[in-house]
mmCIF file of C-alpha atoms in Angstrom:
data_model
loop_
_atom_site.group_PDB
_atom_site.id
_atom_site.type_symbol
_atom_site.label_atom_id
_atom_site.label_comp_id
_atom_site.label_asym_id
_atom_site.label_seq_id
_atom_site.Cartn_x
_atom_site.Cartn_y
_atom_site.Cartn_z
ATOM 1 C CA UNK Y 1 108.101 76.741 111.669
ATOM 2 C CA UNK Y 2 104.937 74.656 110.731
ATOM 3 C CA UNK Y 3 101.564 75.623 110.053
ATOM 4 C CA UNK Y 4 98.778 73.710 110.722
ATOM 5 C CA UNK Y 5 94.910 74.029 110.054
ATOM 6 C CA UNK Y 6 91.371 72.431 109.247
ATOM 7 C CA UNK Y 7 89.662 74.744 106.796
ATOM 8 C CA UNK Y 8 92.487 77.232 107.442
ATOM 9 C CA UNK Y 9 95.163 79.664 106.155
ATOM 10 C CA UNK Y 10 98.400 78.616 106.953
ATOM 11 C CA UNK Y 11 100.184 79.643 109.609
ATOM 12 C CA UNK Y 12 103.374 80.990 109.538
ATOM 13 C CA UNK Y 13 104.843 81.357 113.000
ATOM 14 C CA UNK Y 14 104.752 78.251 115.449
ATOM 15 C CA UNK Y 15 102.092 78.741 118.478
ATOM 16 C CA UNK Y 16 100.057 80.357 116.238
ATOM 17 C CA UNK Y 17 96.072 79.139 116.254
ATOM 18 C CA UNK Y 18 94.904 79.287 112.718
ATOM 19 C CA UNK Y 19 91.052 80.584 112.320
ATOM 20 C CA UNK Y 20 88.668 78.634 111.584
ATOM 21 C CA UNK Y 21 87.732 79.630 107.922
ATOM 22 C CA UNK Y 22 89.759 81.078 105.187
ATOM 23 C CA UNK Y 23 87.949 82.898 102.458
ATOM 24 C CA UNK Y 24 89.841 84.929 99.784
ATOM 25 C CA UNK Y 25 87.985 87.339 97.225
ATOM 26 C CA UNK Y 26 89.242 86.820 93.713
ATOM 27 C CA UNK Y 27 88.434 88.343 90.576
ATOM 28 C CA UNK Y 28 86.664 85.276 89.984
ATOM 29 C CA UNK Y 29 84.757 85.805 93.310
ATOM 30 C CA UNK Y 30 85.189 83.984 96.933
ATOM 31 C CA UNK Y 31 87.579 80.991 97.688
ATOM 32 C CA UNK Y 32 87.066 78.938 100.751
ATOM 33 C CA UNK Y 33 89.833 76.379 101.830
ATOM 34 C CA UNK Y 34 88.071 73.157 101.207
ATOM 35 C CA UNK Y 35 89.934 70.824 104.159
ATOM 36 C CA UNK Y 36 92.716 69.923 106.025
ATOM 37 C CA UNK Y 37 96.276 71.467 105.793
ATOM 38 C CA UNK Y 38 99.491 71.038 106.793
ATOM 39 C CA UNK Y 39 102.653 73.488 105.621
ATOM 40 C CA UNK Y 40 106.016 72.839 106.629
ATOM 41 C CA UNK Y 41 108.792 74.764 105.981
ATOM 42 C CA UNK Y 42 112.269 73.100 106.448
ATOM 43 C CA UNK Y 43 115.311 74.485 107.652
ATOM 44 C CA UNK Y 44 116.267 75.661 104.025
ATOM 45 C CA UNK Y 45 112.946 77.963 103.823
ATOM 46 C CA UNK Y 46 111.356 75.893 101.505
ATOM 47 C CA UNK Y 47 107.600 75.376 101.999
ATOM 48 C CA UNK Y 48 105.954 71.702 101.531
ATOM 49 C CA UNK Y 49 102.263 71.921 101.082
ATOM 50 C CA UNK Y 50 99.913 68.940 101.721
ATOM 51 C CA UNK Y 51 96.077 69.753 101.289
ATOM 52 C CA UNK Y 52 93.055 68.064 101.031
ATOM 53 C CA UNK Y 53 92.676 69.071 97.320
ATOM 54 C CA UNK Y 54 94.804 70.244 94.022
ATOM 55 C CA UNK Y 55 93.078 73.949 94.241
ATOM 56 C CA UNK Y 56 93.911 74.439 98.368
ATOM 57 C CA UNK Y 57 97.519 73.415 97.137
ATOM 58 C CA UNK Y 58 97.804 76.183 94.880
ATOM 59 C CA UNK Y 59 96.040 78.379 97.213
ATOM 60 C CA UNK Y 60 98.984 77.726 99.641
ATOM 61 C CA UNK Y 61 101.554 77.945 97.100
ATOM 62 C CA UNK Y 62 100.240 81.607 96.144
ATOM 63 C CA UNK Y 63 100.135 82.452 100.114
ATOM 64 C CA UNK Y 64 103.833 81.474 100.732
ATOM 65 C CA UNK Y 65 105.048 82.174 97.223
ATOM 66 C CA UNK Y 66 104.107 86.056 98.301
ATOM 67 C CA UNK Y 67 105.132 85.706 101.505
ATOM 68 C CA UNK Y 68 108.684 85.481 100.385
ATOM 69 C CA UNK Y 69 108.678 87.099 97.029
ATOM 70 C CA UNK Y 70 105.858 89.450 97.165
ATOM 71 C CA UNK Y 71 108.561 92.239 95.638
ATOM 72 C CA UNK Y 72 109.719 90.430 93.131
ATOM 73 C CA UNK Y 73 105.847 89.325 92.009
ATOM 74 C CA UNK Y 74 104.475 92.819 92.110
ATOM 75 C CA UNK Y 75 107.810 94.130 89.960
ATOM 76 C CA UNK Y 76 107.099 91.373 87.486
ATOM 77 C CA UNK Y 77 103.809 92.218 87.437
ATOM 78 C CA UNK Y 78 103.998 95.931 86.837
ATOM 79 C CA UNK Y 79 107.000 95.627 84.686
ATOM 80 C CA UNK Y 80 104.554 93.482 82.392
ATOM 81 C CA UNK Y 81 101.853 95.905 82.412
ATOM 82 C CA UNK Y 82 104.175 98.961 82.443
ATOM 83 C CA UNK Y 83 103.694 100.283 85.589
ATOM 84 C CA UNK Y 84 106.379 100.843 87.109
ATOM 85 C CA UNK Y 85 107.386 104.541 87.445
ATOM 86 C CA UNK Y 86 104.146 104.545 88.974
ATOM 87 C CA UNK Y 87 106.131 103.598 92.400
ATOM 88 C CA UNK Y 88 109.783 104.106 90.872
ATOM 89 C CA UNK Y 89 109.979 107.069 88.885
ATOM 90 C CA UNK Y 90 110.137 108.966 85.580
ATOM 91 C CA UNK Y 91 113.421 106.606 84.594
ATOM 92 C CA UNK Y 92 111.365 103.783 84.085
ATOM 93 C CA UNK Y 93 108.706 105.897 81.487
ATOM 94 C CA UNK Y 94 110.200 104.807 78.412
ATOM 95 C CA UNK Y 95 110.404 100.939 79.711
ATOM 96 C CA UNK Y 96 106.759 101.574 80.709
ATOM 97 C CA UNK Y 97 105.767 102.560 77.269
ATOM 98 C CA UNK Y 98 108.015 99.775 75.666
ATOM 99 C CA UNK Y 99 106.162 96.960 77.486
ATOM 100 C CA UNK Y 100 102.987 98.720 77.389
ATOM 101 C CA UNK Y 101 103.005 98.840 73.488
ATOM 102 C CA UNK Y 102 103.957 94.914 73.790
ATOM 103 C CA UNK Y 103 100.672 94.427 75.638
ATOM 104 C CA UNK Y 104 101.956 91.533 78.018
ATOM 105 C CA UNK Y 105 99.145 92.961 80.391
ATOM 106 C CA UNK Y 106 96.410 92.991 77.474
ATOM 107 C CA UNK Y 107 97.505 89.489 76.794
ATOM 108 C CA UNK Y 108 97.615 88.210 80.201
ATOM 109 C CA UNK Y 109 94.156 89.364 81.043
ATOM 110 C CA UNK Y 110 92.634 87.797 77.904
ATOM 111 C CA UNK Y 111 94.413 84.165 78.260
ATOM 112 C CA UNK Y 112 92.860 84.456 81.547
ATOM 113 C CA UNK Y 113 89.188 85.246 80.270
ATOM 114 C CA UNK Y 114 89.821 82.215 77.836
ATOM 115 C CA UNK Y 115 91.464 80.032 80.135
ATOM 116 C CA UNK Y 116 88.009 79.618 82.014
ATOM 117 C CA UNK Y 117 86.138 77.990 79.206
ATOM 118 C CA UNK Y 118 88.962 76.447 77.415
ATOM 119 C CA UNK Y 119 90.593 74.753 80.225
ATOM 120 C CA UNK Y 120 88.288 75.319 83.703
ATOM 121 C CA UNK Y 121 90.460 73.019 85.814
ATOM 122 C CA UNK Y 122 93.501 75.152 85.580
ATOM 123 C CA UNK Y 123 91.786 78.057 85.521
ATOM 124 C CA UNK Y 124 90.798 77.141 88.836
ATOM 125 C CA UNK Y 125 94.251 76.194 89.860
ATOM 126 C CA UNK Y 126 95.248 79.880 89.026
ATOM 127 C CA UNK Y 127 92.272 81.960 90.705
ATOM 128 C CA UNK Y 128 93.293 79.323 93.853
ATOM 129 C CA UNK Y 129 96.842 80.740 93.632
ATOM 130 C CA UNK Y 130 95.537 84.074 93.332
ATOM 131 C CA UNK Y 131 93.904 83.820 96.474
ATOM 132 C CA UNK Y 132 96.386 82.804 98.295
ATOM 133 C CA UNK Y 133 98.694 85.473 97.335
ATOM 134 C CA UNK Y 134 95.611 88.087 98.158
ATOM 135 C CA UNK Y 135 95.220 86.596 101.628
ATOM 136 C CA UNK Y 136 99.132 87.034 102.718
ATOM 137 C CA UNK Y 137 98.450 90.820 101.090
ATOM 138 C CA UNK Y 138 95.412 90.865 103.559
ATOM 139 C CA UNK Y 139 97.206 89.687 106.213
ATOM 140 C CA UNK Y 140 100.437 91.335 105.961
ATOM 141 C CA UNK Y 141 98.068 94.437 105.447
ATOM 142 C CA UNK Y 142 96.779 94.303 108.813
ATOM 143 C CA UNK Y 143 99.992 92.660 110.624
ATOM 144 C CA UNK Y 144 98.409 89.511 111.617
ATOM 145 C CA UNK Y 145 100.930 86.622 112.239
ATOM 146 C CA UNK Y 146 103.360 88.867 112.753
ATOM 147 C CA UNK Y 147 103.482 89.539 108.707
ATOM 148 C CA UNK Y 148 104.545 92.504 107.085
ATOM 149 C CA UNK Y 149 104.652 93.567 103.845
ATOM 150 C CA UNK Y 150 108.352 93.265 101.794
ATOM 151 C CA UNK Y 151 111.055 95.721 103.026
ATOM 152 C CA UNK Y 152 111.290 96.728 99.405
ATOM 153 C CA UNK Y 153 107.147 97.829 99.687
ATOM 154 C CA UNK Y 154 107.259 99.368 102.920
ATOM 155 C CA UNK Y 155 110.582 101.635 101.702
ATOM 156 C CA UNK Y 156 108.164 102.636 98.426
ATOM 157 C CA UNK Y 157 105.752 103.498 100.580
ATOM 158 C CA UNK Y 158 103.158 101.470 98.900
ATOM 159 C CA UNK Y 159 100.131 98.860 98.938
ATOM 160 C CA UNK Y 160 100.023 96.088 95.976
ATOM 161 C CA UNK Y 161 96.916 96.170 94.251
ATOM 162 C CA UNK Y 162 95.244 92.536 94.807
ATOM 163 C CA UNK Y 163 96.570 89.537 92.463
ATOM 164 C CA UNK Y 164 94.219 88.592 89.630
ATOM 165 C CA UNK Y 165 94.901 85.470 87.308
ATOM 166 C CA UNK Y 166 95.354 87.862 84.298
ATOM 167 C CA UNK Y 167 98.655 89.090 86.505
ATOM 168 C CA UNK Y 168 100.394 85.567 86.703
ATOM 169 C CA UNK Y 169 99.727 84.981 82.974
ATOM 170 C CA UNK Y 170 100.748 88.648 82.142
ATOM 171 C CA UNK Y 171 103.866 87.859 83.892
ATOM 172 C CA UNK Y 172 103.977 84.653 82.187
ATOM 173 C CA UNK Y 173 103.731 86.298 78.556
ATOM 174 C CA UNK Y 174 106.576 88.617 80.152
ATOM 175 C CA UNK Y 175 108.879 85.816 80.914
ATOM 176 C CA UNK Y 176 108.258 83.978 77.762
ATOM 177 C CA UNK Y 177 108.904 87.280 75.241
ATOM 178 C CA UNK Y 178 112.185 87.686 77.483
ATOM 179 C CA UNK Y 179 113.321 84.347 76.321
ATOM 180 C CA UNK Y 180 112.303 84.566 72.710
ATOM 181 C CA UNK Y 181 113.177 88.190 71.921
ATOM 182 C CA UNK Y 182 116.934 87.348 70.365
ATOM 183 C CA UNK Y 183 116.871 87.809 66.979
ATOM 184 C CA UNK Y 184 120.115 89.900 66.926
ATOM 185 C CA UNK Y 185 122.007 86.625 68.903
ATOM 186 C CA UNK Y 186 120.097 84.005 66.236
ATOM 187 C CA UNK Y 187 121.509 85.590 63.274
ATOM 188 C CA UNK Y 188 124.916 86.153 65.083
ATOM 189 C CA UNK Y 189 124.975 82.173 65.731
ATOM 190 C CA UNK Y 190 123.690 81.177 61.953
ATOM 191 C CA UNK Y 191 125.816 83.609 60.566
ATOM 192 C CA UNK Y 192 128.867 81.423 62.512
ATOM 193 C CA UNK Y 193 127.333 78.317 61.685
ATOM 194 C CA UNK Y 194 127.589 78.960 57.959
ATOM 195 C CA UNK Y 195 130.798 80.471 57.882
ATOM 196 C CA UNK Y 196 133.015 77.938 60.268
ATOM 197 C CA UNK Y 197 132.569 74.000 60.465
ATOM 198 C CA UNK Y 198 130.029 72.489 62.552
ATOM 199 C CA UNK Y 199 131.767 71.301 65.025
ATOM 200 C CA UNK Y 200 133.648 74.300 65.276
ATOM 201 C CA UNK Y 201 130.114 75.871 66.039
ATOM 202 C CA UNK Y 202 128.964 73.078 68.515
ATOM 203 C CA UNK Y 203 132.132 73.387 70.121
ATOM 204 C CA UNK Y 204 131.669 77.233 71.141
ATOM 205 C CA UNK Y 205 128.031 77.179 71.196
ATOM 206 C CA UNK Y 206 127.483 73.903 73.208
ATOM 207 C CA UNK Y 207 124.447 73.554 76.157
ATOM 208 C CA UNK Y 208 126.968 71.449 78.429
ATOM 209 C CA UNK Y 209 129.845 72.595 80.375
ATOM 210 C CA UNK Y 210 133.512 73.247 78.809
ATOM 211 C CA UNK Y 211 134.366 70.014 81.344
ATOM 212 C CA UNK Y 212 133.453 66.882 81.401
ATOM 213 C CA UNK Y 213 131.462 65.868 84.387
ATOM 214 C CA UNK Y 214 132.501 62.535 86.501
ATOM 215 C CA UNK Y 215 130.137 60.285 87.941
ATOM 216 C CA UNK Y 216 131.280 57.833 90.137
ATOM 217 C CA UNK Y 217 130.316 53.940 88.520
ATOM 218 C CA UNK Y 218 127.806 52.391 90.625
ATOM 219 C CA UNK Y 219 128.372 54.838 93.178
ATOM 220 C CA UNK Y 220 124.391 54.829 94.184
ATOM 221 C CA UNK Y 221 124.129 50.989 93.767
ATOM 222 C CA UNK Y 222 127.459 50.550 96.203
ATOM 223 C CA UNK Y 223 125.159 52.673 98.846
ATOM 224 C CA UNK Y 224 122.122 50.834 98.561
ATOM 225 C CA UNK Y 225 123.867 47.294 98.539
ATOM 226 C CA UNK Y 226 125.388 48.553 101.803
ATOM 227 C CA UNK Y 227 122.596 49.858 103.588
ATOM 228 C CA UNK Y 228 123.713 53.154 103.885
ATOM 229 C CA UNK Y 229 120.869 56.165 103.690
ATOM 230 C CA UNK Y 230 121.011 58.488 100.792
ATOM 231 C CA UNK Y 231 120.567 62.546 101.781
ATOM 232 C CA UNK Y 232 117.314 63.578 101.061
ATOM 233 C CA UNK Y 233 116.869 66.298 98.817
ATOM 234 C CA UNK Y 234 117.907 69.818 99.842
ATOM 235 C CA UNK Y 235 119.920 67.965 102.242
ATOM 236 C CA UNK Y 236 123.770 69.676 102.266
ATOM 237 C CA UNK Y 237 125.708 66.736 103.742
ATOM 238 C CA UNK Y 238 126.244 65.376 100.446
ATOM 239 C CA UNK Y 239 126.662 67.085 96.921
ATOM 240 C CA UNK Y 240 128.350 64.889 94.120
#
């Protein structure tokens, strides 16, 4: 399908005549779709976005990025500000508490206050995402396009609360305390790295695969001196 609009919000299914405005309340107050737009989504589901300006980009990557993940966003999002047995249950309390006491939510809101005098331009970029993601809410809300909300919300029984810029940074600060909370694995490794050789250690604790990858010399250079088209990315004729 292919969307297609002047001032618009995308449109998801084909046939579909966009409206002639798209406004979006954010924390940060309205967002109006500055110009043209065109979103296509290829036969692998992936959406490409070309709009009149950087912030209308965004705004179309939050609409489409909730369109297909909106689940997964609002679980990231309450699992950051420990919210989650709200809509799941008394088993998640203690997880609740856990991240609650880390703040990620505290922290996300307060990046997001000092984003907007510290670095304005991508500030913007995030309350444009925002309001994207609010208007597929909106939409999917009221059923228009033929939207709906995820199976996982509609089984829950639930609404999302609308997307602020203090939830993609919370989820953000989430992400980035999953990746750096290890200490138990660091010492492990140092405690290796000390007590065998080094390349004993680089050996079992190496970033590239056990085999050796083969690339084919000149293989790309052979195609282009014959003429021959390379896939285009995404493309599943060819995988080397």
């Amino acid at each position: 399908p292919e969307g297609e609009g002047n001032s618009t919000r995308p449109t998801p299914d084909p046939g579909t005549e966009p409206t002639d405005t798209a406004t979006t309340a954010t924390d940060d107050g309205p967002f109006a779709l500055s110009g043209e737009m065109t979103v296509h989504i290829d036969d692998v589901g992936i959406s490409h976005v070309t709009a009149a300006t950087d912030e209308d980009a965004f705004w179309a990557q939050g609409y489409f990025t909730a369109r297909d993940r909106m689940w997964q966003m609002d679980y990231q999002r309450r699992r950051a500000r420990g919210q989650l047995a709200e809509i799941l249950g008394e088993h998640y309390l203690e997880d609740d508490i856990l991240m609650r006491s880390l703040s990620f939510g505290t922290w996300g809101d307060d990046a997001a206050a000092v984003q907007k005098t510290a670095d304005p331009q991508i500030a913007g970029f995030v309350a444009a995402y925002a309001a994207g993601v609010n208007q597929y809410l909106e939409d999917a809300t009221e059923g228009r396009y033929g939207l709906s909300l995820s199976p996982q919300i509609e089984a829950l029984d639930y609404v999302p609360t609308p997307w602020t810029a203090g939830d993609s940074l919370a989820v953000e600060k989430l992400i980035t305390g999953g990746l750096s909370m290890r200490p138990n694995t660091d010492l492990l490794l140092g405690l290796v790295n000390q007590s065998f050789s080094t390349g004993f250690f680089q050996d079992v604790y190496r970033y590239e695969g056990l085999d050796d990858t083969a690339i084919v010399p000149g293989f790309y250079d052979d195609r282009r001196a014959r003429g021959t088209a390379l896939a285009p990315a995404g493309d599943r004729r060819e995988r080397i």
